[in-house]
mmCIF file of C-alpha atoms in Angstrom:
data_model
loop_
_atom_site.group_PDB
_atom_site.id
_atom_site.type_symbol
_atom_site.label_atom_id
_atom_site.label_comp_id
_atom_site.label_asym_id
_atom_site.label_seq_id
_atom_site.Cartn_x
_atom_site.Cartn_y
_atom_site.Cartn_z
ATOM 1 C CA UNK S 29 99.249 201.623 169.681
ATOM 2 C CA UNK S 30 97.820 198.442 168.354
ATOM 3 C CA UNK S 31 100.818 196.491 167.099
ATOM 4 C CA UNK S 32 101.044 192.763 167.364
ATOM 5 C CA UNK S 33 104.202 190.718 167.288
ATOM 6 C CA UNK S 34 103.912 186.913 167.145
ATOM 7 C CA UNK S 35 105.808 183.697 166.205
ATOM 8 C CA UNK S 36 104.611 181.381 163.576
ATOM 9 C CA UNK S 37 105.334 178.132 165.305
ATOM 10 C CA UNK S 38 105.122 176.233 162.086
ATOM 11 C CA UNK S 39 108.031 178.296 160.439
ATOM 12 C CA UNK S 40 109.568 179.713 163.563
ATOM 13 C CA UNK S 41 109.403 183.255 161.776
ATOM 14 C CA UNK S 42 108.532 186.272 163.720
ATOM 15 C CA UNK S 43 105.569 188.624 162.444
ATOM 16 C CA UNK S 44 104.787 191.972 163.075
ATOM 17 C CA UNK S 45 101.376 193.422 162.263
ATOM 18 C CA UNK S 46 100.958 197.304 162.367
ATOM 19 C CA UNK S 47 98.287 199.618 162.092
ATOM 20 C CA UNK S 48 95.074 197.496 162.169
ATOM 21 C CA UNK S 49 92.270 198.297 159.664
ATOM 22 C CA UNK S 50 89.761 197.449 162.376
ATOM 23 C CA UNK S 51 90.039 196.239 165.942
ATOM 24 C CA UNK S 52 87.354 193.724 167.252
ATOM 25 C CA UNK S 53 86.976 193.635 171.159
ATOM 26 C CA UNK S 54 84.553 191.853 173.443
ATOM 27 C CA UNK S 55 84.278 192.560 177.007
ATOM 28 C CA UNK S 56 81.175 190.572 177.913
ATOM 29 C CA UNK S 57 80.701 186.921 177.386
ATOM 30 C CA UNK S 58 77.684 187.242 175.354
ATOM 31 C CA UNK S 59 79.988 189.431 172.834
ATOM 32 C CA UNK S 60 82.652 186.704 172.330
ATOM 33 C CA UNK S 61 81.082 184.461 169.809
ATOM 34 C CA UNK S 62 79.622 187.291 167.640
ATOM 35 C CA UNK S 63 83.214 189.038 167.745
ATOM 36 C CA UNK S 64 84.935 185.715 166.751
ATOM 37 C CA UNK S 65 82.459 185.404 163.821
ATOM 38 C CA UNK S 66 83.242 189.056 162.710
ATOM 39 C CA UNK S 67 86.919 188.099 162.757
ATOM 40 C CA UNK S 68 86.384 184.887 160.787
ATOM 41 C CA UNK S 69 84.367 186.658 158.318
ATOM 42 C CA UNK S 70 87.133 189.337 157.808
ATOM 43 C CA UNK S 71 89.762 186.634 157.328
ATOM 44 C CA UNK S 72 87.773 184.604 154.889
ATOM 45 C CA UNK S 73 85.660 187.287 153.030
ATOM 46 C CA UNK S 74 88.107 190.214 152.959
ATOM 47 C CA UNK S 75 91.434 188.277 152.981
ATOM 48 C CA UNK S 76 92.415 190.153 155.882
ATOM 49 C CA UNK S 77 95.047 188.827 158.692
ATOM 50 C CA UNK S 78 93.965 188.482 162.196
ATOM 51 C CA UNK S 79 96.300 188.785 165.229
ATOM 52 C CA UNK S 80 95.029 188.880 168.736
ATOM 53 C CA UNK S 81 93.915 186.658 171.736
ATOM 54 C CA UNK S 82 90.949 185.107 173.493
ATOM 55 C CA UNK S 83 91.388 185.081 177.344
ATOM 56 C CA UNK S 84 90.951 182.027 179.534
ATOM 57 C CA UNK S 85 88.031 183.779 181.049
ATOM 58 C CA UNK S 86 86.065 183.524 177.840
ATOM 59 C CA UNK S 87 85.772 179.792 178.155
ATOM 60 C CA UNK S 88 82.100 180.025 179.236
ATOM 61 C CA UNK S 89 81.211 181.734 176.003
ATOM 62 C CA UNK S 90 82.031 178.298 174.263
ATOM 63 C CA UNK S 91 80.570 175.852 176.967
ATOM 64 C CA UNK S 92 78.533 177.316 179.887
ATOM 65 C CA UNK S 93 79.891 174.216 181.857
ATOM 66 C CA UNK S 94 83.359 175.618 182.083
ATOM 67 C CA UNK S 95 83.910 177.698 185.259
ATOM 68 C CA UNK S 96 86.515 180.307 185.478
ATOM 69 C CA UNK S 97 87.497 183.059 187.824
ATOM 70 C CA UNK S 98 85.655 186.345 187.651
ATOM 71 C CA UNK S 99 87.204 188.468 184.632
ATOM 72 C CA UNK S 100 88.886 191.612 185.193
ATOM 73 C CA UNK S 101 86.477 194.081 183.470
ATOM 74 C CA UNK S 102 89.161 196.427 182.407
ATOM 75 C CA UNK S 103 90.927 193.430 180.379
ATOM 76 C CA UNK S 104 89.000 192.325 177.153
ATOM 77 C CA UNK S 105 87.925 188.666 176.737
ATOM 78 C CA UNK S 106 88.687 188.873 172.988
ATOM 79 C CA UNK S 107 90.883 191.209 171.258
ATOM 80 C CA UNK S 108 91.878 190.833 167.648
ATOM 81 C CA UNK S 109 93.353 193.470 165.170
ATOM 82 C CA UNK S 110 92.557 193.102 161.674
ATOM 83 C CA UNK S 111 95.318 193.787 159.181
ATOM 84 C CA UNK S 112 95.840 194.047 155.409
ATOM 85 C CA UNK S 113 99.144 192.244 155.695
ATOM 86 C CA UNK S 114 101.872 191.115 158.047
ATOM 87 C CA UNK S 115 105.470 192.064 157.934
ATOM 88 C CA UNK S 116 108.175 189.518 158.787
ATOM 89 C CA UNK S 117 110.865 190.329 161.371
ATOM 90 C CA UNK S 118 114.583 189.524 160.612
ATOM 91 C CA UNK S 119 115.277 188.265 163.938
ATOM 92 C CA UNK S 120 113.815 187.555 167.519
ATOM 93 C CA UNK S 121 112.252 190.750 168.539
ATOM 94 C CA UNK S 122 113.686 190.379 171.964
ATOM 95 C CA UNK S 123 117.093 190.893 170.527
ATOM 96 C CA UNK S 124 116.149 194.014 168.506
ATOM 97 C CA UNK S 125 116.544 197.745 169.723
ATOM 98 C CA UNK S 126 112.926 198.654 169.086
ATOM 99 C CA UNK S 127 111.475 196.013 171.670
ATOM 100 C CA UNK S 128 111.659 195.787 175.418
ATOM 101 C CA UNK S 129 109.686 194.066 178.020
ATOM 102 C CA UNK S 130 107.568 196.588 180.189
ATOM 103 C CA UNK S 131 109.533 197.736 183.384
ATOM 104 C CA UNK S 132 108.449 195.765 186.472
ATOM 105 C CA UNK S 133 108.082 192.280 184.576
ATOM 106 C CA UNK S 134 107.730 189.773 187.359
ATOM 107 C CA UNK S 135 110.214 187.350 185.804
ATOM 108 C CA UNK S 136 113.873 187.988 184.889
ATOM 109 C CA UNK S 137 114.528 187.397 181.269
ATOM 110 C CA UNK S 138 116.357 184.171 181.827
ATOM 111 C CA UNK S 139 113.434 182.603 183.956
ATOM 112 C CA UNK S 140 110.238 180.959 182.474
ATOM 113 C CA UNK S 141 107.121 181.251 184.720
ATOM 114 C CA UNK S 142 106.301 178.208 186.481
ATOM 115 C CA UNK S 143 102.832 176.694 186.961
ATOM 116 C CA UNK S 144 101.983 175.973 190.636
ATOM 117 C CA UNK S 145 102.008 172.269 191.637
#
C-alpha cells in the first residue's frame, strides 16, 4: 500500500494521499538527482502532487563532499508517490480509528526521540 499521510506545516492541516499514479524510487546515489528531476517535472508539467522523502544517506548525491554512513540497500534513498490530488483529513491521524503505529515502536507515544548529546 503506497499511501502517504503528512502535515502541512504552513496550515496545520493533515493531508492524505492514496493510490499514486506512479512511484519514483532511487536506491543508488547516481539515481537520486534524475529521480528528483522526474518528480519535479511531474509536479510542474502534469500538475501532480508529490509526497515522499529523500533519506539522509542521499546527501552525497547533492554534494560529494558530504559523508554519510553506508546506506541500507533495502531502504530507498528517494521515494515519492505522484498523486492526482490530495484529501484533507478532518483530524490528527493518530486520533483516528484507521491509523495506528506499527507494533514494536521503540518510543512510547508520549515520548519524543532524543538526539544523542
